[in-house]
Short mmCIF file of C-alpha atoms in Angstrom, two decimals:
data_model
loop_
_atom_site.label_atom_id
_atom_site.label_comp_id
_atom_site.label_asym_id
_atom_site.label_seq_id
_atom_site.Cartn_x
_atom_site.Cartn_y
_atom_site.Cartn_z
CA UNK A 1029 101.10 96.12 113.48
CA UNK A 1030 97.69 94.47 112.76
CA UNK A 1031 97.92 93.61 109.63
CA UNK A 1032 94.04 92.45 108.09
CA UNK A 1033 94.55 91.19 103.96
CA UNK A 1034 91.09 90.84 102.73
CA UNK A 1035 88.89 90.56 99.19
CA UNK A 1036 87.07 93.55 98.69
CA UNK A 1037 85.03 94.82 95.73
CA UNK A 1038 85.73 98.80 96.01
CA UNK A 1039 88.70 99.96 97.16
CA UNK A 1040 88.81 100.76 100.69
CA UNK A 1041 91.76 103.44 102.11
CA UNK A 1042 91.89 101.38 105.09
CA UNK A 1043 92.62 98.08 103.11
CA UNK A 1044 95.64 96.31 102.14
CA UNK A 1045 94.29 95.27 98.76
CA UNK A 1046 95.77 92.37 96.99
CA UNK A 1047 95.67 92.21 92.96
CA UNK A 1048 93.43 89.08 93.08
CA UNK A 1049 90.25 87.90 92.14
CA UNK A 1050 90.34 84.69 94.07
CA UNK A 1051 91.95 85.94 97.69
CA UNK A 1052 91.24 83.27 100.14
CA UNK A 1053 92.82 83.91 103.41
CA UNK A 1054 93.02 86.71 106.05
CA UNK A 1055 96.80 86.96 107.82
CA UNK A 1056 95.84 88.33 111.57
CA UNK A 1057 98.51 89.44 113.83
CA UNK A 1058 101.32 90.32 111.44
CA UNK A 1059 104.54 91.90 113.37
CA UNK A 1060 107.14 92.91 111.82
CA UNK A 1061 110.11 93.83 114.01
CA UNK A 1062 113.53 95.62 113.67
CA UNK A 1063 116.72 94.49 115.55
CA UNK A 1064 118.69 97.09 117.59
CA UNK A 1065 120.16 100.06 116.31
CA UNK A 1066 123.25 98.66 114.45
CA UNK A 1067 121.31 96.87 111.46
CA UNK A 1068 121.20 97.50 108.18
CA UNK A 1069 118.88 100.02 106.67
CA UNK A 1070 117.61 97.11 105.08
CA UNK A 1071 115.45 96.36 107.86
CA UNK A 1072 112.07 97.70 108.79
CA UNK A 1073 110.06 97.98 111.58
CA UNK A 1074 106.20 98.68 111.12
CA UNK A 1075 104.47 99.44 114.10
CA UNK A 1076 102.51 102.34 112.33
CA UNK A 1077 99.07 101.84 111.11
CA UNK A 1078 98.79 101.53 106.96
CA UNK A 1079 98.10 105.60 105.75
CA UNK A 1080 95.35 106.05 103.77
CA UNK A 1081 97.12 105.93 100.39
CA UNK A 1082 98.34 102.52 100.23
CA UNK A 1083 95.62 101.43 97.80
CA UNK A 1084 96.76 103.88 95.43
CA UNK A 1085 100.21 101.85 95.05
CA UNK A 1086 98.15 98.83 93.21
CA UNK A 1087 99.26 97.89 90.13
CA UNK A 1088 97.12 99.65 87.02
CA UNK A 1089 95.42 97.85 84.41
CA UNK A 1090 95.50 100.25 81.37
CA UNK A 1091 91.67 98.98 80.44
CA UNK A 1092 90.40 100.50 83.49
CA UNK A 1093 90.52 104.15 82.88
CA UNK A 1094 87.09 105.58 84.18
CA UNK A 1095 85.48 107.75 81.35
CA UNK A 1096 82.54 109.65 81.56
CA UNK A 1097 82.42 109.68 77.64
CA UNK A 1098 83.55 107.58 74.60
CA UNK A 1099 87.69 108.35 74.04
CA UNK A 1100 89.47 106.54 71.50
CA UNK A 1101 92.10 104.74 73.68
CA UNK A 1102 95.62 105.20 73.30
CA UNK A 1103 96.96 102.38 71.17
CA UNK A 1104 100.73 100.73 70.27
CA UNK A 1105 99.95 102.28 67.01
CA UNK A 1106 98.57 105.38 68.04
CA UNK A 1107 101.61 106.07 70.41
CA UNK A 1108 104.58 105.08 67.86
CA UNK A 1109 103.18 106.77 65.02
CA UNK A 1110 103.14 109.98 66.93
CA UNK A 1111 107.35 109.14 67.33
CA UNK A 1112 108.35 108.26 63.83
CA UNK A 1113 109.45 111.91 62.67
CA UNK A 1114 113.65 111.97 62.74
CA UNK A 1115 115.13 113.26 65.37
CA UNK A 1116 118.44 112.40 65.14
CA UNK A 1117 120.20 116.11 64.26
CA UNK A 1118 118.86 117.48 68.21
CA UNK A 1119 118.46 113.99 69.55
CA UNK A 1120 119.84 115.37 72.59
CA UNK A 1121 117.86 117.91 73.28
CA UNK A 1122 114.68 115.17 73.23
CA UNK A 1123 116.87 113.60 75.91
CA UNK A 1124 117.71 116.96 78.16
CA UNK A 1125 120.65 117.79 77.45
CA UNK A 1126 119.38 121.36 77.84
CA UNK A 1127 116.65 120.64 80.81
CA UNK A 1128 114.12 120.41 77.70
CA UNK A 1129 113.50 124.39 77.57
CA UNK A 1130 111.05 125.08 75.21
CA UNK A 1131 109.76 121.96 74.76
CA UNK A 1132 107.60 121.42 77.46
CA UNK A 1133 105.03 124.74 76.91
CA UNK A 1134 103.64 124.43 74.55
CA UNK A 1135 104.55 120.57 74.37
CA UNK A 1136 106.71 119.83 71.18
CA UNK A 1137 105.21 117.22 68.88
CA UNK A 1138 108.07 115.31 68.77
CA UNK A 1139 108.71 114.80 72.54
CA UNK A 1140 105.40 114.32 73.34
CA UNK A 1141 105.66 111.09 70.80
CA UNK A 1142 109.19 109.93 72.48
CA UNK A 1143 107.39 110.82 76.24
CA UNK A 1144 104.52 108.20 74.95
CA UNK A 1145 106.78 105.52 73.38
CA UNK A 1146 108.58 105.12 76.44
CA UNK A 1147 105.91 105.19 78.89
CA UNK A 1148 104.74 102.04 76.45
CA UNK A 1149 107.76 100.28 77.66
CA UNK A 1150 106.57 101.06 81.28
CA UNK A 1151 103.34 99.34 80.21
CA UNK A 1152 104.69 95.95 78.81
CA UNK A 1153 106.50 95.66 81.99
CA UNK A 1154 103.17 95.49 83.51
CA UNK A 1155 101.68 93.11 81.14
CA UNK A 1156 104.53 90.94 81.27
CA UNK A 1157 104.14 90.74 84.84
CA UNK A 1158 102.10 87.60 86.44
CA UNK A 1159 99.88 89.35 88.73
CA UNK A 1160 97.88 86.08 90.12
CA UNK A 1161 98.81 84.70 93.45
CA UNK A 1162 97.71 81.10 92.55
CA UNK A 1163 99.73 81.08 89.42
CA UNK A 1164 102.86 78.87 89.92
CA UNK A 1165 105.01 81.61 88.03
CA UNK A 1166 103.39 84.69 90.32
CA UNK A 1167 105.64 87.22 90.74
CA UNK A 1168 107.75 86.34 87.62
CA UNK A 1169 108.07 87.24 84.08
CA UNK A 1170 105.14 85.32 81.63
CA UNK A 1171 107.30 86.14 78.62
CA UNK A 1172 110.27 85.29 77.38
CA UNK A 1173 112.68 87.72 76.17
CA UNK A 1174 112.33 86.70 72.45
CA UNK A 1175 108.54 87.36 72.24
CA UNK A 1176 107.95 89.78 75.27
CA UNK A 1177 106.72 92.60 73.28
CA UNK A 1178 105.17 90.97 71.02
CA UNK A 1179 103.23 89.50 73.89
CA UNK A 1180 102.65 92.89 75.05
CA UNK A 1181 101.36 94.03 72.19
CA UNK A 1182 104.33 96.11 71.52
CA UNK A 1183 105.52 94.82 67.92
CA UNK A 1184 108.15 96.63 65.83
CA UNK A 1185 109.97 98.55 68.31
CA UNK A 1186 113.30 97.96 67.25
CA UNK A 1187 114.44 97.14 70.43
CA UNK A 1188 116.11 93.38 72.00
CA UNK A 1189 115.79 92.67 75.43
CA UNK A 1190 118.61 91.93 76.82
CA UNK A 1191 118.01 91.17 80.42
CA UNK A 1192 115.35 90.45 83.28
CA UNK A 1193 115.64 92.71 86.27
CA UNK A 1194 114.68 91.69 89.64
CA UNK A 1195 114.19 93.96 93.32
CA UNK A 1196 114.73 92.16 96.78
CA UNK A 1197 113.32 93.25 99.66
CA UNK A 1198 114.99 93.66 102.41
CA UNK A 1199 112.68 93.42 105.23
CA UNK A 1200 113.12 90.75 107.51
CA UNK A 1201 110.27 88.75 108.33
CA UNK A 1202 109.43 86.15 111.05
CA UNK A 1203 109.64 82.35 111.23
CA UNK A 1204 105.85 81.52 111.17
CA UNK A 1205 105.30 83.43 107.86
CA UNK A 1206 105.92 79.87 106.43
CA UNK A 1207 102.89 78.91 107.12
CA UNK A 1208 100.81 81.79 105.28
CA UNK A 1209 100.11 81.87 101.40
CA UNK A 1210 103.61 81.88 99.49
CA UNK A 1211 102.57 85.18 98.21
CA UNK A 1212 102.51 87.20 101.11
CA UNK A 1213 106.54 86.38 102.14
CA UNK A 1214 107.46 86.82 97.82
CA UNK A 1215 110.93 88.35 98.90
CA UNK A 1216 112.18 88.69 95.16
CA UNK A 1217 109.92 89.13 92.03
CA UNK A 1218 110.36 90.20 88.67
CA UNK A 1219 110.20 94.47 88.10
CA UNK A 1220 111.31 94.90 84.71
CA UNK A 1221 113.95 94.57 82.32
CA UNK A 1222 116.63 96.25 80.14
CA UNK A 1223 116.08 95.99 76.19
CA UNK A 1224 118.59 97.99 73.30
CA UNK A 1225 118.04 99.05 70.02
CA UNK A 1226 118.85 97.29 67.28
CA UNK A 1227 117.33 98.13 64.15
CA UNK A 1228 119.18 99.94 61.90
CA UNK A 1229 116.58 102.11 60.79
CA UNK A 1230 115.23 103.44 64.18
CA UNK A 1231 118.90 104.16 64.85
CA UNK A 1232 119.39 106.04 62.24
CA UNK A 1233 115.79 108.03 63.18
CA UNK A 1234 117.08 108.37 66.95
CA UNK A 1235 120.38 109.58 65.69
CA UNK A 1236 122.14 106.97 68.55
CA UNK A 1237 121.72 103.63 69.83
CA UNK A 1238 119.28 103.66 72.75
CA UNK A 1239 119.17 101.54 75.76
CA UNK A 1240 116.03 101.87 77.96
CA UNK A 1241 115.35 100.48 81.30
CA UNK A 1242 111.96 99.62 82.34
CA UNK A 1243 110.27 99.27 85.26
CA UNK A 1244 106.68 98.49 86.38
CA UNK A 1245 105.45 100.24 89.75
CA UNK A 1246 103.72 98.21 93.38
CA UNK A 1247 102.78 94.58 92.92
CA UNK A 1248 103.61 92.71 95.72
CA UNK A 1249 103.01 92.31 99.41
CA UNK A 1250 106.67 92.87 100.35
CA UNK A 1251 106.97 96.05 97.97
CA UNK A 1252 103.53 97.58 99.34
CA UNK A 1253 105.89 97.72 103.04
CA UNK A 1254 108.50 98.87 101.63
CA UNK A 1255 106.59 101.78 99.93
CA UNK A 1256 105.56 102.70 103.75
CA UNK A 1257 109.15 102.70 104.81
CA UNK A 1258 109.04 106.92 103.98
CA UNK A 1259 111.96 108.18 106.33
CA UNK A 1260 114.87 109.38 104.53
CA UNK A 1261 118.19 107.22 105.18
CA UNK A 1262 121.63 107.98 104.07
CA UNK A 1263 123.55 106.69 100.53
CA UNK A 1264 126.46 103.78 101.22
CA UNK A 1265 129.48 106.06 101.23
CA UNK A 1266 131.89 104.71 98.19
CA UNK A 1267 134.98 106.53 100.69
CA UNK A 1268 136.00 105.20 103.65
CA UNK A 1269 134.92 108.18 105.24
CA UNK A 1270 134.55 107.13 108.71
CA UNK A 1271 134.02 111.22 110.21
CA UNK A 1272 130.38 110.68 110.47
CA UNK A 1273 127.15 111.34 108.64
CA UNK A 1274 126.13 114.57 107.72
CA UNK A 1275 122.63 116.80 106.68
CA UNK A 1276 124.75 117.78 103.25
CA UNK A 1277 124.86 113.86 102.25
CA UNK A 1278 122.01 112.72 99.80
CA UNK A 1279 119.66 110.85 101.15
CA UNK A 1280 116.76 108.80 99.91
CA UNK A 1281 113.59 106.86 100.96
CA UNK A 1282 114.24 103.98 103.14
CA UNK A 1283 111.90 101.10 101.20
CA UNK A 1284 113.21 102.65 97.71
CA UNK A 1285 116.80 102.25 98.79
CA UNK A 1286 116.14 98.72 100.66
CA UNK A 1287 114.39 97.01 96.81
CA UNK A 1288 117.25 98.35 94.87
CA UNK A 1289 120.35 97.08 97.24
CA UNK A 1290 118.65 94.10 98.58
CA UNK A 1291 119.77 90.52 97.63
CA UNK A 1292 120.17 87.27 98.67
CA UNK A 1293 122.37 84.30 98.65
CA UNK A 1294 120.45 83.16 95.67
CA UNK A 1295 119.70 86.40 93.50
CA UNK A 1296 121.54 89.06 93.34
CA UNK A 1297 120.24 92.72 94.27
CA UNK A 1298 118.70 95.41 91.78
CA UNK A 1299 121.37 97.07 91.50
CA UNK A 1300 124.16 94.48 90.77
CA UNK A 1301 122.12 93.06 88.36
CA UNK A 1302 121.81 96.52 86.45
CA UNK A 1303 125.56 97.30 86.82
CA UNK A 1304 126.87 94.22 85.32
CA UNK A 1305 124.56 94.93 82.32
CA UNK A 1306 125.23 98.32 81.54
CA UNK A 1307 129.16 97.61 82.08
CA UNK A 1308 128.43 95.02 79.15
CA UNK A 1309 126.46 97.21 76.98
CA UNK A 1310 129.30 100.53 77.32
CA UNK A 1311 131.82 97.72 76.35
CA UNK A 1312 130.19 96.53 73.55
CA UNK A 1313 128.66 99.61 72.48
CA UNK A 1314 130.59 102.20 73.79
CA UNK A 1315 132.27 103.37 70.83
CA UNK A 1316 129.74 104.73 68.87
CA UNK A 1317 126.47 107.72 70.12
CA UNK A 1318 124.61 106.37 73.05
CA UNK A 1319 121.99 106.78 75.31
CA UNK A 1320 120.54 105.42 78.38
CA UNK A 1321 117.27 106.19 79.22
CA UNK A 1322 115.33 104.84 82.09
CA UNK A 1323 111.44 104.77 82.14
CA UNK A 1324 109.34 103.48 85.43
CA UNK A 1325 105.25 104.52 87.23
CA UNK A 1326 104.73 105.11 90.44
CA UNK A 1327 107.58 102.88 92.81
CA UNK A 1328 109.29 102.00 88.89
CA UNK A 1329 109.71 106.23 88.80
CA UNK A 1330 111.51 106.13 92.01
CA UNK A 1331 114.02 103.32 91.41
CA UNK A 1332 114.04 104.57 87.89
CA UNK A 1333 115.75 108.13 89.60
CA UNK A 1334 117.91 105.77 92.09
CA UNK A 1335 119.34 103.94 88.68
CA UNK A 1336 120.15 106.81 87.06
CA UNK A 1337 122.07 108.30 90.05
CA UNK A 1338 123.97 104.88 90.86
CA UNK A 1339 124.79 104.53 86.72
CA UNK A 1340 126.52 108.47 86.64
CA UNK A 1341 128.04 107.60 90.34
CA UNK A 1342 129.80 103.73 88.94
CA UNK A 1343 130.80 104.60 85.59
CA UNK A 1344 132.85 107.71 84.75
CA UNK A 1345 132.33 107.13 80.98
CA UNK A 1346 129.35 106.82 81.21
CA UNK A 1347 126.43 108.31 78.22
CA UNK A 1348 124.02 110.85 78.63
CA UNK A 1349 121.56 109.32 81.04
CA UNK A 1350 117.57 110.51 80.96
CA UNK A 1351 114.94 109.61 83.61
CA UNK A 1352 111.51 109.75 82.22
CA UNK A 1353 108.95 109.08 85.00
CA UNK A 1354 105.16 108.76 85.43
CA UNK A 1355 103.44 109.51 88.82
CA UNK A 1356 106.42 109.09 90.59
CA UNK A 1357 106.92 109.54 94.63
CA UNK A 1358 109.06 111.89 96.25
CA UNK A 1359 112.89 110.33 96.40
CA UNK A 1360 115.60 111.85 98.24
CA UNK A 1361 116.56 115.21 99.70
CA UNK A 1362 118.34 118.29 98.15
CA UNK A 1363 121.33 117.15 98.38
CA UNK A 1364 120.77 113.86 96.74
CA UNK A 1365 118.92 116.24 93.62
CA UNK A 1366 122.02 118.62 93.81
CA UNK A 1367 124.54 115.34 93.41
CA UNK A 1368 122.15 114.09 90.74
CA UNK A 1369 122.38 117.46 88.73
CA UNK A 1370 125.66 117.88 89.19
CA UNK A 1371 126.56 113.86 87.69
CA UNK A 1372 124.72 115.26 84.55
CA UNK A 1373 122.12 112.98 84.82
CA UNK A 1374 118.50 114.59 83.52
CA UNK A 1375 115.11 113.79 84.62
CA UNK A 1376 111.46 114.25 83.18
CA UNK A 1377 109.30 114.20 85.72
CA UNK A 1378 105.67 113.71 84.32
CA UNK A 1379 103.39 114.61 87.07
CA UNK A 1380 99.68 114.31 87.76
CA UNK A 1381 98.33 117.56 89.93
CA UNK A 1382 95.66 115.07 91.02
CA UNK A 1383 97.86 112.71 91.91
CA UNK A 1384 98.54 112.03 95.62
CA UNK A 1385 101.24 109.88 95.21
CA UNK A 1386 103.45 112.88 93.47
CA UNK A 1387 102.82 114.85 96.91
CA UNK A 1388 104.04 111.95 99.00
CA UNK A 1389 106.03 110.79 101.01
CA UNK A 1390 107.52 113.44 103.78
CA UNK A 1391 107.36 117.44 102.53
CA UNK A 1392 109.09 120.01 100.79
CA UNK A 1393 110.54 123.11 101.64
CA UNK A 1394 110.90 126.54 100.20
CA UNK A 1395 115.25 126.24 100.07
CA UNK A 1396 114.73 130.00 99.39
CA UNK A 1397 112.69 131.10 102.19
CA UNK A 1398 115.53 131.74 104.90
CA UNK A 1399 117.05 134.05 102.36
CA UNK A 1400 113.97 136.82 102.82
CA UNK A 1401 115.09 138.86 106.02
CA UNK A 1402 112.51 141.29 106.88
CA UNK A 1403 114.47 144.86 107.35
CA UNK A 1404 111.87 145.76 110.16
CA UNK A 1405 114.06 145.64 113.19
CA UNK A 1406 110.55 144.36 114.71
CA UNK A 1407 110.56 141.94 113.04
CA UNK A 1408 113.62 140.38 112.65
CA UNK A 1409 113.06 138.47 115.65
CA UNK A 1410 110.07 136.68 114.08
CA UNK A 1411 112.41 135.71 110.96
CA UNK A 1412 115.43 134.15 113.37
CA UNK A 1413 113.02 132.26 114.92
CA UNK A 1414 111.03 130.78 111.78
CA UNK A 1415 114.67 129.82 110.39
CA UNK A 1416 115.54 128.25 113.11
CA UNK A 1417 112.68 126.13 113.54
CA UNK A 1418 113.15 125.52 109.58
CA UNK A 1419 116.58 124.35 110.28
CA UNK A 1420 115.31 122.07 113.10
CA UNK A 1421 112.63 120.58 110.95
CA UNK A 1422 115.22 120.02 107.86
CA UNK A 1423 117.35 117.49 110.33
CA UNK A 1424 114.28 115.25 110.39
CA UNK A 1425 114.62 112.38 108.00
CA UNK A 1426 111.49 114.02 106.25
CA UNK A 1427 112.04 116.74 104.05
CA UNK A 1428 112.35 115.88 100.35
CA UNK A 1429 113.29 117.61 97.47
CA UNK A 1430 111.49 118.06 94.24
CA UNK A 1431 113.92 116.11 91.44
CA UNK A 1432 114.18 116.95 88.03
CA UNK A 1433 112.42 119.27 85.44
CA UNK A 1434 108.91 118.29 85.43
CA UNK A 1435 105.56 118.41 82.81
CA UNK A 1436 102.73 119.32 84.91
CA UNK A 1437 99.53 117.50 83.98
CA UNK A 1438 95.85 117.60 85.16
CA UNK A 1439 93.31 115.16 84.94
CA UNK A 1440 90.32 117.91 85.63
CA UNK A 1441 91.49 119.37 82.51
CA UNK A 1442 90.37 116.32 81.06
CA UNK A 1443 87.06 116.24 79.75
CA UNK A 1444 87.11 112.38 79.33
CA UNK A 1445 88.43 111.14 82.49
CA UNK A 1446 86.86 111.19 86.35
CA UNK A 1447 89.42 113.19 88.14
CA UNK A 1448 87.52 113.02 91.50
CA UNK A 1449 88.80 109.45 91.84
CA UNK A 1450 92.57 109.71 93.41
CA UNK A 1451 93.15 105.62 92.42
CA UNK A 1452 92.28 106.71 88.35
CA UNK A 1453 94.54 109.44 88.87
CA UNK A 1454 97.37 107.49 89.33
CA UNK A 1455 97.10 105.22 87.10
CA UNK A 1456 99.74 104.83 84.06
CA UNK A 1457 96.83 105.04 81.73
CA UNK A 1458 95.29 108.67 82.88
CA UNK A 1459 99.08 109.46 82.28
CA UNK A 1460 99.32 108.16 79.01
CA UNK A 1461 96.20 110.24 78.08
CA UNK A 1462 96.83 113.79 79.17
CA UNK A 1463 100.65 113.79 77.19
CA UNK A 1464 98.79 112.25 74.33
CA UNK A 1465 96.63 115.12 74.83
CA UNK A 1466 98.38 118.37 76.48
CA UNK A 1467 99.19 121.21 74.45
CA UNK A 1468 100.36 124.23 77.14
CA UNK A 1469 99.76 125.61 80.20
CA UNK A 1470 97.22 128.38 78.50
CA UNK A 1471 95.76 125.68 76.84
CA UNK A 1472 96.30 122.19 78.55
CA UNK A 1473 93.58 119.50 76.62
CA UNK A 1474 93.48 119.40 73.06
CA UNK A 1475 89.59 119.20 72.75
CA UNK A 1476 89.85 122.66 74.43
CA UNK A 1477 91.96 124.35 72.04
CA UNK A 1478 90.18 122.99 69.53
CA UNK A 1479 87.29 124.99 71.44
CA UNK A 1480 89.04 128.11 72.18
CA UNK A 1481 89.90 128.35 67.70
CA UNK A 1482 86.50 127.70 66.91
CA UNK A 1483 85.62 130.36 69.47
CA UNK A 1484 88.45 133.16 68.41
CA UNK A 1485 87.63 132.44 64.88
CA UNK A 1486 83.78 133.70 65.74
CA UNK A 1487 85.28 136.43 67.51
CA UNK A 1488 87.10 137.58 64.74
CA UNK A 1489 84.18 137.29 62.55
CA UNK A 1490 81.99 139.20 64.37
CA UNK A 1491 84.78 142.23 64.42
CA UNK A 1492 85.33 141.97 60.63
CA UNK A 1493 81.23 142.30 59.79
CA UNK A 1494 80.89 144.99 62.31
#
C-alpha cells in the first residue's frame, strides 16, 4: 500500500489526515506486510487502498460544531445540572436493567441528563489527550490524575480517577520505520482511563457507587490502520477446545480486537490493564450496590462494547455492567451480541442516522428473513436459493450484527447544525447536542415541539371561536 501523509486545509476522503497544524513530512512507499497463515490475529496486512471514510475517524474538537445559527453550546454546567434529580430508588432501570423501555420515546428527563454526563467523561478523555506530534508527551496523558477534570473543565463530579488506560497495537511494522517521524510508528498511547465515585452525596443521588470507564475515539497513525482492519476474526477460546472454529462463535473486528489484546514487553495490553483494576475495585468495593458503566465515541464505543463483554466473561461476580456509546462502529457478529445479552451485560447505543461510521464496517442481515417461505410451490425454488446464497454470504468474515438497544438521533432534525457534512456528523459534539435536545420520535428537536404547541394551541383556538 501507498501510503501519502500530507497537510491539508479541507478534509479530503482520499487523505490520511493527521491532527496537526505543523505536519512536515510525506512517508512514500509504506508496506505493511503479514507473515504466513499461522500468526496472530494481531497482525495486519494492508494492501487495500484507504476507503473513503477514514477522515471521519479524526479525533473531534467539541468547538468545531458547524452551525448555521447562534446555539447556546452545551456546557459542564449545562450537562450536570440536567443530572442532579435522585435517582437512586430505579437507579437500575437508568442503567438497563430492563433494556430502558419507556425511556427512550419520548426521552425521560432523567436519562437524557445521565446519557449527557457520561458522554462528558468521553470528552475529558479527549481533552486530556496530547494531540500534537511535536509535543514530547504526544500520545500521552497532559493531566495528572489529581487535577484531570479539573483540567478538563469537568469540576465537581464526584468521581477519583483511579487509573490511566493504554491500547497497543498490534500491527507489525518494518525496520526502516525508524527513520520516519516518531509519530507515525506510536505503537502504544494513552485512550482513557477508569475514575470511581466517591462523594458521598452523589452516591447517595445515584443510589450505588459508580465506576465509569472512559475512552476517547481515533488519534493516532497506528489506530487509523487498525480501524481499516474490518474483517471479523474469532474470540481467544478460554477452553481448550481444540475441535475447531465455528460460524456460532462470536466474533469481532480484527483492528478492535488487535488495540484491546495487544501489549508489549514494556506495557501491558488494554485489557490486562482493565482486569487488574476492576478485580481491585470488586474487592474493595464489592460489598456494597455497584455499577460499572463504560462510556467511549467512535473506536472508544467499540472497545467500550469489547470491555464490557471481557468484564461479564472474567468475573462471575461481577455488577450490573452498562455500555453507553456515541457514534460507535459496527463490532462483532450475532453471536458475539447473543453471548453479550445473554452475560447480562446492557448497551445504549446512541446513534447518528447521518452518521456513516454507525453503518460501517461489513453489513447486516435480516436474521429473520430465511424464516418467510413463500407457500407458492413456484416459488419456493426462488426462496431455497436466496437462503442459500444468504447462508454462503453469512460465512464471510463480514456480516455484523446490530448490538444493543439503541436511541436513534438525526442531525437534519436539527435546525442548528449542517447535517450535509458526514465529518460534523460524527463528531462527539453533534452527539452531545441532539440528546441535549431530542424529545421522541413524533417529535425529535425541542425547538420543534416547541413549534408544533404554539401551532396546536392556534388550532385549538380557532375551533373554540368558531
Amino acid at each position: 500500500m501507498r501510503l501519502s501523509i500530507k497537510p491539508v486545509t479541507t478534509p479530503n476522503p482520499s487523505t490520511l489526515v493527521v491532527p496537526t497544524q505543523k505536519l512536515k513530512t510525506i512517508i512514500s512507499c509504506c508496506t505493511l506486510t503479514q507473515s504466513p497463515t499461522s500468526s496472530t490475529p494481531n497482525q495486519a496486512t494492508f494492501t487495500q487502498n484507504l476507503p473513503n471514510w477514514e477522515q471521519l475517524l479524526n479525533p473531534v474538537s467539541l468547538s468545531s460544531l458547524t452551525l448555521t445559527q447562534p446555539i447556546t453550546p452545551i456546557t459542564t454546567t449545562t450537562a450536570v445540572t440536567a443530572t442532579k434529580q435522585p435517582i437512586r430508588k430505579i437507579w437500575e432501570e437508568y442503567q438497563g436493567v430492563k433494556n430502558w423501555e419507556g425511556l427512550l420515546d419520548p426521552l425521560d428527563d432523567n436519562l437524557r441528563g445521565e446519557i449527557l454526563r457520561y458522554g462528558q467523561f468521553v470528552d475529558a478523555a479527549y481533552k486530556a489527550f496530547d494531540f500534537d506530534p511535536d509535543s514530547p508527551s504526544y500520545a500521552t496523558c497532559k493531566y495528572p490524575k489529581s487535577s484531570l477534570f479539573e483540567n478538563c473543565e469537568l469540576p465537581a463530579t464526584g468521581y477519583r480517577l483511579t487509573k490511566n488506560l493504554r491500547a497497543t497495537s498490534g500491527i507489525q511494522l518494518p525496520r526502516w520505520i525508524e527513520k520516519a517521524p516518531s509519530w507515525v510508528a506510536t505503537q502504544s498511547s494513552w485512550i482513557g482511563y477508569v475514575a470511581v465515585c466517591q462523594d458521598k452525596n452523589e452516591i447517595a443521588r445515584l443510589g450505588r457507587r459508580d465506576v465509569v470507564i472512559s475512552f476517547r475515539g481515533t488519534a493516532t497513525c497506528l489506530e487509523w490502520l487498525e480501524n481499516l482492519r474490518a474483517t471479523l476474526t474469532h474470540l481467544p477460546s478460554r477452553t481448550n477446545n481444540n475441535s475447531g472454529l465455528n460460524e456460532c462463535e462470536p466474533m469481532v473486528e480484527s483492528g478492535f480486537l488487535s488495540l484491546y489484546t495487544s501489549g508489549t514487553h514494556l506495557m501491558p495490553s488494554l485489557q490486562q490493564m482493565v482486569r487488574e483494576e476492576i478485580a481491585r475495585l470488586l474487592q474493595s468495593y464489592g460489598d456494597e450496590p455497584l455499577s460499572l458503566t463504560i462510556t467511549g465515541h467512535s473506536l472508544g464505543a467499540a472497545l467500550a462494547t469489547l470491555v464490557a463483554y471481557d468484564i461479564k466473561t472474567t468475573f462471575n461476580q461481577s455488577p450490573l455492567v452498562t455500555v453507553m456509546s456515541f457514534g460507535g462502529p459496527r463490532v462483532g457478529n450475532r453471536s458475539f451480541r447473543r453471548q453479550l445479552e445473554k452475560k447480562g451485560a446492557k448497551v445504549l447505543r446512541i446513534v447518528n442516522s447521518d452518521d456513516v461510521i454507525t453503518k460501517v464496517p461489513g453489513f447486516v442481515i435480516d436474521e429473520n428473513e430465511r424464516r418467510h417461505v413463500a407457500c407458492d410451490r413456484g416459488a419456493h425454488k426462488r426462496v431455497e436459493i436466496q437462503n442459500w446464497l444468504q447462508k454462503k454470504v453469512e460465512d464471510t468474515q463480514w456480516v455484523y450484527a446490530e448490538i444493543g438497544k439503541e436511541l436513534r438521533l438525526s442531525s437534519k432534525d436539527s435546525p442548528y447544525v449542517n447535517g450535509t457534512n458526514v465529518s460534523k456528523c460524527h463528531e462527539l459534539s453533534t452527539y452531545l447536542h441532539l440528546v441535549d435536545n431530542f424529545v421522541s420520535r413524533k417529535c425529535p428537536f425541542k425547538a420543534t415541539a416547541k413549534r408544533l404547541l404554539s401551532r396546536h394551541c392556534k388550532t385549538n383556538l380557532r375551533e373554540r371561536n368558531n
